[in-house]
GROMACS .gro file of C-alpha atoms in nm:
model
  375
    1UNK     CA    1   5.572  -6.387  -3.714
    2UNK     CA    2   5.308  -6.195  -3.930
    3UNK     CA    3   5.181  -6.330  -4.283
    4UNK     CA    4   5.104  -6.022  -4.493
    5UNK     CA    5   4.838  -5.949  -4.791
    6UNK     CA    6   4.938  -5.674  -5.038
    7UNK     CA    7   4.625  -5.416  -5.006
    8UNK     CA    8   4.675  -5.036  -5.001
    9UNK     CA    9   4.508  -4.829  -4.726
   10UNK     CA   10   4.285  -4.676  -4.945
   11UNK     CA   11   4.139  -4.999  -5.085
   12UNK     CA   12   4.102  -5.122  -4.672
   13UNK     CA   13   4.070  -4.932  -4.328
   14UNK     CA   14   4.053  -5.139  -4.071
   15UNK     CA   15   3.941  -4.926  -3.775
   16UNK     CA   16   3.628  -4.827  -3.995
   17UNK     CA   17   3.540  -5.201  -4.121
   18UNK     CA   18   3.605  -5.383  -3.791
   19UNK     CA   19   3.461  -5.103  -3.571
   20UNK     CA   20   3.172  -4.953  -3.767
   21UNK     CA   21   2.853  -5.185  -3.646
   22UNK     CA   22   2.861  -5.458  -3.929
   23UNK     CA   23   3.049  -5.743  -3.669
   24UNK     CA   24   3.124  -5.716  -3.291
   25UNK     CA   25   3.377  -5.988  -3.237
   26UNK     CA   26   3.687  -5.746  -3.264
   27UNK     CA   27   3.914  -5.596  -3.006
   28UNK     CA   28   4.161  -5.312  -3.015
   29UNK     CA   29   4.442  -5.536  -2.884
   30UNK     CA   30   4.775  -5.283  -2.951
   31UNK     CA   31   4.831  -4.953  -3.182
   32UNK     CA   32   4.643  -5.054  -3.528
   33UNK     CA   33   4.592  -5.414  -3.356
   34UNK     CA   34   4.303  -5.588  -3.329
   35UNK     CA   35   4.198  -5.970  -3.281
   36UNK     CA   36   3.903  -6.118  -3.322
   37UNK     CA   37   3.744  -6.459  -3.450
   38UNK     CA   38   3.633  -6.635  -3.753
   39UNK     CA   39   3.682  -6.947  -3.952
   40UNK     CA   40   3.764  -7.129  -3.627
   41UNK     CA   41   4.072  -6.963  -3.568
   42UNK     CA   42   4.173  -6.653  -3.379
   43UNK     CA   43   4.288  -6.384  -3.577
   44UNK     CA   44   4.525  -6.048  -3.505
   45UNK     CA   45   4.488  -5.773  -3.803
   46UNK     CA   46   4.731  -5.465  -3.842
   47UNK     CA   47   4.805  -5.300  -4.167
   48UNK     CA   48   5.062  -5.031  -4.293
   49UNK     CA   49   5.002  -4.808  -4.613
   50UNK     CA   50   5.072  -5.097  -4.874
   51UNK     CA   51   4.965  -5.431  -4.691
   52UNK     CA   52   4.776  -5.612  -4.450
   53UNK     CA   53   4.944  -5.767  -4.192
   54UNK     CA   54   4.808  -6.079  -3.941
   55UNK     CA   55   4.858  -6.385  -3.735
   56UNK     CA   56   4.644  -6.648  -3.692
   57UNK     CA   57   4.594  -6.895  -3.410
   58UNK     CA   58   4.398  -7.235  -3.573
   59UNK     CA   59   4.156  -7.429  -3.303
   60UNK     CA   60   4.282  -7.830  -3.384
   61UNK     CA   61   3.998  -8.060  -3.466
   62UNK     CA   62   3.768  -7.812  -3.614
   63UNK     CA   63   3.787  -7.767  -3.990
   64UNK     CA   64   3.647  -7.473  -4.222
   65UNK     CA   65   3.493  -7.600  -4.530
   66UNK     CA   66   3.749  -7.455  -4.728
   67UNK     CA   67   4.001  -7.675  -4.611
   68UNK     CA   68   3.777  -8.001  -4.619
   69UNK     CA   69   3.761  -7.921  -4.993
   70UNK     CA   70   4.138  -7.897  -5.018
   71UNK     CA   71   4.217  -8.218  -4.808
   72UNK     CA   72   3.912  -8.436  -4.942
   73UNK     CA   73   3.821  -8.260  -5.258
   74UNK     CA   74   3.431  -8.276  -5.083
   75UNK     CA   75   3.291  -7.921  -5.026
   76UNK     CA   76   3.049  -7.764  -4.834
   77UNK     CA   77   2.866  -7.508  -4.951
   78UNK     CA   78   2.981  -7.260  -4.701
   79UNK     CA   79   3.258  -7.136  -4.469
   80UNK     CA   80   3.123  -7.271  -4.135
   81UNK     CA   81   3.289  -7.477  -3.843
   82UNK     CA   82   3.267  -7.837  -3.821
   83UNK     CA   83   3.288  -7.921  -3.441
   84UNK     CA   84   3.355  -8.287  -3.353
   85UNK     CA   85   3.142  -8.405  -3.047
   86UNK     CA   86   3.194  -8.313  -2.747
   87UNK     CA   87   3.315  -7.913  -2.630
   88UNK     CA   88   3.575  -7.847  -2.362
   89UNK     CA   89   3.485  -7.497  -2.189
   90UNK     CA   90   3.775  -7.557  -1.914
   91UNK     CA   91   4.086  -7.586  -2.133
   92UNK     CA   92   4.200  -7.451  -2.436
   93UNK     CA   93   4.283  -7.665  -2.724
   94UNK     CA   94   4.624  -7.417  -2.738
   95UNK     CA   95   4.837  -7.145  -2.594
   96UNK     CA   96   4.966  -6.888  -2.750
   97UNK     CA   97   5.158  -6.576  -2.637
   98UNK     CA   98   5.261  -6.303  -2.786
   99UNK     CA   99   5.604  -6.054  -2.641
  100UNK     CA  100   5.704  -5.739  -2.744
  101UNK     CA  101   5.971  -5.932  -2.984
  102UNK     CA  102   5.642  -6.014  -3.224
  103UNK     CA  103   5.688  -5.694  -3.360
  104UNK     CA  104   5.463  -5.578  -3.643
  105UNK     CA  105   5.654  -5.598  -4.000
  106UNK     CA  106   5.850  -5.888  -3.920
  107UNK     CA  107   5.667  -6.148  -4.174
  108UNK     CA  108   5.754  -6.476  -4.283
  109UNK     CA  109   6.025  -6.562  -4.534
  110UNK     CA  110   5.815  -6.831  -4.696
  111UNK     CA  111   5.461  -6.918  -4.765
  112UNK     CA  112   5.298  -7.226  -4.688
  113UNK     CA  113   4.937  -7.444  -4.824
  114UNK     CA  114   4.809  -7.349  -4.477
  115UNK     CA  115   4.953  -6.963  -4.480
  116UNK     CA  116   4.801  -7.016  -4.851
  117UNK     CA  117   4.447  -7.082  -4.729
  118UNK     CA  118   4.449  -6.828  -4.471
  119UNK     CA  119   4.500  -6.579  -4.721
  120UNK     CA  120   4.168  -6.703  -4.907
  121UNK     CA  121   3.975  -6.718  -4.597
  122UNK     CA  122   4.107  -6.309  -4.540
  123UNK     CA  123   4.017  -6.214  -4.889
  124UNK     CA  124   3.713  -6.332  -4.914
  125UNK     CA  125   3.623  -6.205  -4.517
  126UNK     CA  126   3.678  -5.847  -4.685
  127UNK     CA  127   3.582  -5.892  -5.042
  128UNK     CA  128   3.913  -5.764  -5.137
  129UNK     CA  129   3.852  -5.899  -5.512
  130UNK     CA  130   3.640  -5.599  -5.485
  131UNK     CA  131   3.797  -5.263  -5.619
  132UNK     CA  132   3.717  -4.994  -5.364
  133UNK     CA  133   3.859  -4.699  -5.491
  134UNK     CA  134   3.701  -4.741  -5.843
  135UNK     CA  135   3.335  -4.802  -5.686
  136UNK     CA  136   3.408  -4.503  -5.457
  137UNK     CA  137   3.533  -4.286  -5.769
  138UNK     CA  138   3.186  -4.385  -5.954
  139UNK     CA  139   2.983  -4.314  -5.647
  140UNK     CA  140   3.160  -3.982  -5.570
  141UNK     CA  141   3.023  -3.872  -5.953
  142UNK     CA  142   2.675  -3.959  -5.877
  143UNK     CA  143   2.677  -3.798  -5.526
  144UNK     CA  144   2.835  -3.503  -5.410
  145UNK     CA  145   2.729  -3.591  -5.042
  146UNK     CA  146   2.881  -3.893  -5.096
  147UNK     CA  147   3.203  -3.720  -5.214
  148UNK     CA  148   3.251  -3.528  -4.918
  149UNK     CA  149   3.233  -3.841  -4.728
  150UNK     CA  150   3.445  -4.028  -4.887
  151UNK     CA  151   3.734  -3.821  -4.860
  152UNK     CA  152   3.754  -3.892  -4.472
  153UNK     CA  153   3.632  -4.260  -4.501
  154UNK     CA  154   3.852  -4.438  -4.736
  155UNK     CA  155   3.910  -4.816  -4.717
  156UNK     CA  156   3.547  -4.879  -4.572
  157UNK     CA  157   3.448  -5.258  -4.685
  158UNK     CA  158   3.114  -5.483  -4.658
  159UNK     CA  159   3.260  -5.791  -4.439
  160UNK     CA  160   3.171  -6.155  -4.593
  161UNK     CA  161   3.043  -6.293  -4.298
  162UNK     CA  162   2.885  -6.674  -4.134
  163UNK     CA  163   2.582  -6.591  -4.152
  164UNK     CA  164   2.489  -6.776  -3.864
  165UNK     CA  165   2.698  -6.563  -3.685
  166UNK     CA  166   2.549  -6.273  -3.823
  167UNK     CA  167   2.189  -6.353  -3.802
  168UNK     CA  168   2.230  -6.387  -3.429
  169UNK     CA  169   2.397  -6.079  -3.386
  170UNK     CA  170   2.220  -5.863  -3.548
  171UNK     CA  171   1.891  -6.030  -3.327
  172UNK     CA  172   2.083  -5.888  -2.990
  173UNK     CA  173   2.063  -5.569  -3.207
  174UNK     CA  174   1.787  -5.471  -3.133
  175UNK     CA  175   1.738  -5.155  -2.893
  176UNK     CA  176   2.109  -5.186  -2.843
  177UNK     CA  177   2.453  -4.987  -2.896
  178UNK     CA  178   2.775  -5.141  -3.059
  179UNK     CA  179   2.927  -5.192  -2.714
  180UNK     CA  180   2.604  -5.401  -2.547
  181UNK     CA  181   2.589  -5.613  -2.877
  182UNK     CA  182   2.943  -5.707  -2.832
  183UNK     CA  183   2.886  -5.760  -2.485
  184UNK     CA  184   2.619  -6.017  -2.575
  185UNK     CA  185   2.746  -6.198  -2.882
  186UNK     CA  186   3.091  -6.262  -2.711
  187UNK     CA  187   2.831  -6.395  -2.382
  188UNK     CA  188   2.675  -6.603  -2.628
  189UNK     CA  189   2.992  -6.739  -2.744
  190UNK     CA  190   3.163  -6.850  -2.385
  191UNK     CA  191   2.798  -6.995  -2.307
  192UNK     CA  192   2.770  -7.202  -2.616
  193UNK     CA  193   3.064  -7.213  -2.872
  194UNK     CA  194   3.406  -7.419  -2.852
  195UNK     CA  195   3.712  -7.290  -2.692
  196UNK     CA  196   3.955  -7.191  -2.948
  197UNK     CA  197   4.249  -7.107  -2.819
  198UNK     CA  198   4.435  -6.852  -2.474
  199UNK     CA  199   4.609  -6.584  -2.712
  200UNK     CA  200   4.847  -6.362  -2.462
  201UNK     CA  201   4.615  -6.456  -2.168
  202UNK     CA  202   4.247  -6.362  -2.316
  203UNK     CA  203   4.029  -6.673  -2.388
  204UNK     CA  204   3.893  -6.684  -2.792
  205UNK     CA  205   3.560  -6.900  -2.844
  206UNK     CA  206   3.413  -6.989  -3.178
  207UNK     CA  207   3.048  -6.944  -3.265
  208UNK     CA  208   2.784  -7.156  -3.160
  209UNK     CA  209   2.643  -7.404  -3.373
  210UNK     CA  210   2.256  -7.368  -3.426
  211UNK     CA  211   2.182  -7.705  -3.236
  212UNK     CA  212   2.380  -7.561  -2.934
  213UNK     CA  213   2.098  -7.319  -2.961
  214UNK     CA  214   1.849  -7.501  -2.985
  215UNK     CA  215   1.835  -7.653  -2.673
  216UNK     CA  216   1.569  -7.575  -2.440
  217UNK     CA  217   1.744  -7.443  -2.126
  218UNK     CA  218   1.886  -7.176  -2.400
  219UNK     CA  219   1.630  -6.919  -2.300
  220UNK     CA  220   1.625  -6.904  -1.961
  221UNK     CA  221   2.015  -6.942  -1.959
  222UNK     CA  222   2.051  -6.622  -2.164
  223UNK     CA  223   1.765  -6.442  -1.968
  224UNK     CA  224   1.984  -6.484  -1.657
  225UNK     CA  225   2.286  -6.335  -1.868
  226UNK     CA  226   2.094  -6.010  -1.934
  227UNK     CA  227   2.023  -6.073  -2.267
  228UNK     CA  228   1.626  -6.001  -2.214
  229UNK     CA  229   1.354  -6.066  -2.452
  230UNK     CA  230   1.655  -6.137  -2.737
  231UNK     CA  231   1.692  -6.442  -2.519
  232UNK     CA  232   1.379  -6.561  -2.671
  233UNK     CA  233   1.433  -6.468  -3.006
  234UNK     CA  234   1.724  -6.645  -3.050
  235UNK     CA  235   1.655  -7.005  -2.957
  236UNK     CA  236   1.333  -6.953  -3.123
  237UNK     CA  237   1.485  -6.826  -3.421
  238UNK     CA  238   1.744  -7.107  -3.397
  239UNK     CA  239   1.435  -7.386  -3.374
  240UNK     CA  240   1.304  -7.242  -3.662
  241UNK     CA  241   1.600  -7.236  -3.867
  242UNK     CA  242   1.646  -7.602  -3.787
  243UNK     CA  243   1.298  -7.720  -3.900
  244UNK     CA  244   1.351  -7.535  -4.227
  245UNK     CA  245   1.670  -7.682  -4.299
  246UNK     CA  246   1.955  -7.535  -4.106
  247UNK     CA  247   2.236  -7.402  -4.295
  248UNK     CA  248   2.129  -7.572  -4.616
  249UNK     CA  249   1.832  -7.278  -4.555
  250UNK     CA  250   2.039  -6.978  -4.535
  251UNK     CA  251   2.254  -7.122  -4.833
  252UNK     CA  252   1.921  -7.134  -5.005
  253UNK     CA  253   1.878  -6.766  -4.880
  254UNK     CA  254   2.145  -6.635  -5.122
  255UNK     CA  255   2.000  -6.790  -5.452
  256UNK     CA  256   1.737  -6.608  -5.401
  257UNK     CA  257   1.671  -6.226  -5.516
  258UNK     CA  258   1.723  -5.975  -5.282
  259UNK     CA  259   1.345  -5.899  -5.176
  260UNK     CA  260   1.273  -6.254  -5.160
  261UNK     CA  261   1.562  -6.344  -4.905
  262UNK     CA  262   1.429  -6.019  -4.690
  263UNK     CA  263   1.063  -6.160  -4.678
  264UNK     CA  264   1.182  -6.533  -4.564
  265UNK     CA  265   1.429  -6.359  -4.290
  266UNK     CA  266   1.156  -6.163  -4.158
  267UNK     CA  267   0.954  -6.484  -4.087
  268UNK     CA  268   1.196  -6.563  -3.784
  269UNK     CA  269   1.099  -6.435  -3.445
  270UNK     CA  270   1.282  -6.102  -3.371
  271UNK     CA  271   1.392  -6.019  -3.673
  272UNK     CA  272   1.212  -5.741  -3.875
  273UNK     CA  273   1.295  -5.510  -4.174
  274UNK     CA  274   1.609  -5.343  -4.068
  275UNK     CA  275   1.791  -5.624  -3.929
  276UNK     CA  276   1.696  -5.875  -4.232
  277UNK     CA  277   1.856  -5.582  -4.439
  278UNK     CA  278   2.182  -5.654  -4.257
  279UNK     CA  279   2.182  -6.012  -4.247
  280UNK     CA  280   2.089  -5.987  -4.631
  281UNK     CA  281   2.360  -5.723  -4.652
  282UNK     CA  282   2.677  -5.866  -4.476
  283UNK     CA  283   2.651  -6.238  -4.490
  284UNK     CA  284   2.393  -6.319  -4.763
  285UNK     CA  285   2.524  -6.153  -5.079
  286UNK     CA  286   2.295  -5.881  -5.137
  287UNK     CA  287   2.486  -5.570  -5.132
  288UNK     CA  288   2.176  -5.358  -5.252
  289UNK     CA  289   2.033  -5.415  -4.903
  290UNK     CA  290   1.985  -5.069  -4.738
  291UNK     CA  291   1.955  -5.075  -4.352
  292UNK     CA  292   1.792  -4.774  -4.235
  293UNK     CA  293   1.860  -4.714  -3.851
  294UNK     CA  294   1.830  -4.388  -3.710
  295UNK     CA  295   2.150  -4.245  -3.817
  296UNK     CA  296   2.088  -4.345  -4.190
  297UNK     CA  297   1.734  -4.180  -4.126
  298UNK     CA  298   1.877  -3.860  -3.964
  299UNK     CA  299   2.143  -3.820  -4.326
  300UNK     CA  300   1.854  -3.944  -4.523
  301UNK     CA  301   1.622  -3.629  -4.436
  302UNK     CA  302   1.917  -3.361  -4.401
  303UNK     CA  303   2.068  -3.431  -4.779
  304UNK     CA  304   1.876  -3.649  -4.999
  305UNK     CA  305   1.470  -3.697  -4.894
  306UNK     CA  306   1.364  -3.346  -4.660
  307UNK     CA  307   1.038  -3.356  -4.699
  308UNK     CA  308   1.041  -3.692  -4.439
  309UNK     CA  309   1.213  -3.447  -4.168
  310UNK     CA  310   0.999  -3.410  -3.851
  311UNK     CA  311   0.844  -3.784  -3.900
  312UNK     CA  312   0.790  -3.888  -3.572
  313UNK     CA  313   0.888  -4.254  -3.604
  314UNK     CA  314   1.000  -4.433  -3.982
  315UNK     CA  315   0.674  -4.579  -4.102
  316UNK     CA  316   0.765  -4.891  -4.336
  317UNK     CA  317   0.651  -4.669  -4.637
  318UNK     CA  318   0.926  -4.402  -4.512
  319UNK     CA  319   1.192  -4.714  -4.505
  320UNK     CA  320   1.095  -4.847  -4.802
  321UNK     CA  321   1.144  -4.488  -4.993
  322UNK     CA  322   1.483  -4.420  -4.803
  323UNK     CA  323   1.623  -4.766  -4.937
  324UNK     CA  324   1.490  -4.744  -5.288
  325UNK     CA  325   1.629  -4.387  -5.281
  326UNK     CA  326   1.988  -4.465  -5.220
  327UNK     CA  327   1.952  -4.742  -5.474
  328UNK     CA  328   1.846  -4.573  -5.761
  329UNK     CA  329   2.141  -4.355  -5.634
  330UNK     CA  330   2.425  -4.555  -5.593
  331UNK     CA  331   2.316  -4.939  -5.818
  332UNK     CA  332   2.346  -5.291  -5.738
  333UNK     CA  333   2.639  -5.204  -5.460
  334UNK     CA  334   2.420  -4.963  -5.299
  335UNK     CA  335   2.469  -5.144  -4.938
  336UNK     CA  336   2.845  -5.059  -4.944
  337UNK     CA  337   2.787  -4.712  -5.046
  338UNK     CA  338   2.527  -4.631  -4.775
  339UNK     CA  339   2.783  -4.770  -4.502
  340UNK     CA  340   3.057  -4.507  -4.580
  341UNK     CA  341   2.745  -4.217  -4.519
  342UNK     CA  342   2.681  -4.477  -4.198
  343UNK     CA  343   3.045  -4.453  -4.063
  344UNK     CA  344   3.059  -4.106  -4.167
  345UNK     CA  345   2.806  -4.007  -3.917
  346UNK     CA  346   2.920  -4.197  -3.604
  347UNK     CA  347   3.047  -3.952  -3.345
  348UNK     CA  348   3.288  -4.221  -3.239
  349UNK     CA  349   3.502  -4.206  -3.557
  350UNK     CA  350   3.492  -3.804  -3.628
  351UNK     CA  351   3.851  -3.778  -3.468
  352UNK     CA  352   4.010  -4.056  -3.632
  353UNK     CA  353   3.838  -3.883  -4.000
  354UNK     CA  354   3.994  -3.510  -3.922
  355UNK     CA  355   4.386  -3.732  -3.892
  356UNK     CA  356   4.525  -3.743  -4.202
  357UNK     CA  357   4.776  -3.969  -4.089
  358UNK     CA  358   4.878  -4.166  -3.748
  359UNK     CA  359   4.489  -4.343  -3.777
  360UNK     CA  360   4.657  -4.590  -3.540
  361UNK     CA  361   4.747  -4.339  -3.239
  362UNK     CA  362   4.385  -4.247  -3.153
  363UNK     CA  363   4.305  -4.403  -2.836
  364UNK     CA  364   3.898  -4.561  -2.829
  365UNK     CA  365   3.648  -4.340  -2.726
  366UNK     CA  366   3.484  -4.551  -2.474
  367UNK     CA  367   3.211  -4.312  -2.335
  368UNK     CA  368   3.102  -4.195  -2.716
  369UNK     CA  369   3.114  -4.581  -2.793
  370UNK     CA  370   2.850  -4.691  -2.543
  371UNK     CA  371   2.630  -4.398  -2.753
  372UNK     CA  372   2.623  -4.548  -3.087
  373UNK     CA  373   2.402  -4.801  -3.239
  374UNK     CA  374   2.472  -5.078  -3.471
  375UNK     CA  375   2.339  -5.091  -3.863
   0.00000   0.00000   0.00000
């Protein structure tokens, strides 16, 4: 049975959020399906005009913070897992399978505590206690570029995210495409995170926790996967993440301003300006955090700044100038407003824009896919 979330279309597109470089943990599973993992449970999305619609498969014997605070009235400071010792990579800790009977719209007839909680853990995932088409009304005023945009990518939301999860991601980044990264975080997760659960035949794993990566074989493990000189990066990263604190650390990330939290992230190995932007962007709270890739430099010199067209390579200067640019343009949200112009311009998504309806019949574009690069 599917749980559902009252949320118009407009306020939240799912093919554009869960597809458009920010995460790389979802899969197209059905028409306007996908499943994917967070909050130690495995998670299938679909949504109609007027609502959100989802099922959720819960790993037994890990716990988000969230619902220690419920059952214990303790709470962490942060939606993480809390794995009890000891991970079994053979077996799942459950099966589930899913028939054509499962059919989408057919939603429970009461709510539960847990249903309850799930539906705190979705909302806050999206930021749907953000209103999208009121930011996107005020942007569209400032920005006529941003207008034109924004009438083919509605429903385009910053994700909430671990940033653990995120941090690590966005270090396989690096020289990469959307496809490879996914490739390597869900690698990373089979290596080194606990089995959650066998949904409909396809094996779910959580995370892994920064001690799992930590360990010294870590590098050389992950070299041997293909993950190259990122292999390094990330257990060094994770090391140094440890000494400073752990999680406690990146919970002290996002008390501090935004140009503070950028400086500390850019003291880990393999992570420079862009990627801090995303990590500060999508899991650390600072939504004026402008990534500039090469897509955002390519619309940054065609509408807004073309005196930086021809520039070889983006100096820091040029970066620095592009990101201040958009937010003296667009304000304190400027991060969100920037990824609409960034999902705009993916080649992968310029079919699914020119439908005005039946977003959920386009097949993926697998060979356009490979092409495109993450934030």
């Amino acid at each position: 049975m599917w749980n559902k979330i009252p949320c118009a279309r407009s306020e939240l597109e799912l093919l554009f959020t869960l597809c458009g470089g920010q995460c790389f943990r979802w899969k197209r599973t059905g028409d306007c399906e996908w499943t994917g993992v967070f909050a130690n449970r495995v998670w299938t999305l679909s949504q109609n005009n007027e609502s959100i619609l989802y099922r959720v498969t819960k790993c037994p014997g890990l716990e988000t913070s969230d619902e220690i605070t419920r059952n214990t009235g303790k709470s962490n400071s942060r939606v993480q897992s809390v794995a009890r010792k000891g991970r079994s990579m053979k077996k799942p800790m459950c099966e589930v399978t899913y028939t054509e009977n499962d059919k989408i719209g057919d939603t429970t007839k009461t709510r539960s505590d847990q249903s309850s909680l799930e539906d705190d853990l979705l909302r806050k995932y999206f930021r749907l206690d953000v209103s999208l088409e009121e930011h996107y009304a005020q942007w569209s005023k400032k920005d006529p570029h941003f207008m034109e945009a924004a009438e083919k990518f509605t429903g385009v939301r910053i994700l909430s995210q671990d940033p653990i999860e995120n941090l690590f991601s966005f270090i396989c980044s690096s020289n990469n495409n959307i496809a490879r990264i996914s490739s390597m975080v869900e690698k990373l997760c089979v290596l080194y995170g606990n089995k959650i659960a066998d949904v409909s035949g396809t094996e779910y794993y959580g995370f892994p926790t920064l001690a799992a990566l930590t360990d010294p074989s870590v590098e050389k493990s992950l070299r041997d996967a293909g993950f190259g000189y990122r292999a390094k990066f990330i257990n060094q990263s994770a090391c140094k993440i440890m000494q400073m604190g752990g999680s406690d650390w990146l919970d002290f990330l996002q008390s501090l301003s935004y140009e503070e939290a950028k400086v500390e992230l850019m003291k880990l190995p393999g992570i420079g300006a862009k990627v801090a932007d995303c990590i500060c962007l999508m899991s650390l709270g600072h939504l004026e955090a402008i990534p500039v890739d090469t897509h955002i430099y390519q619309v940054a010199v065609q509408r807004y700044l073309p005196h930086l067209r021809g520039r070889k390579t983006v100096t820091d200067k040029m970066y620095n100038e592009i990101g201040d640019h958009f937010r003296a343009l667009y304000g304190s949200l400027a991060g969100w407003a920037h990824t609409i112009l960034f999902c705009a311009d993916l080649k992968m998504f310029q079919d699914s824009a020119k439908q005005k309806l039946g977003l959920h019949d386009i097949k993926p574009q697998r060979k356009k896919r490979k092409q495109e690069q993450a934030l």
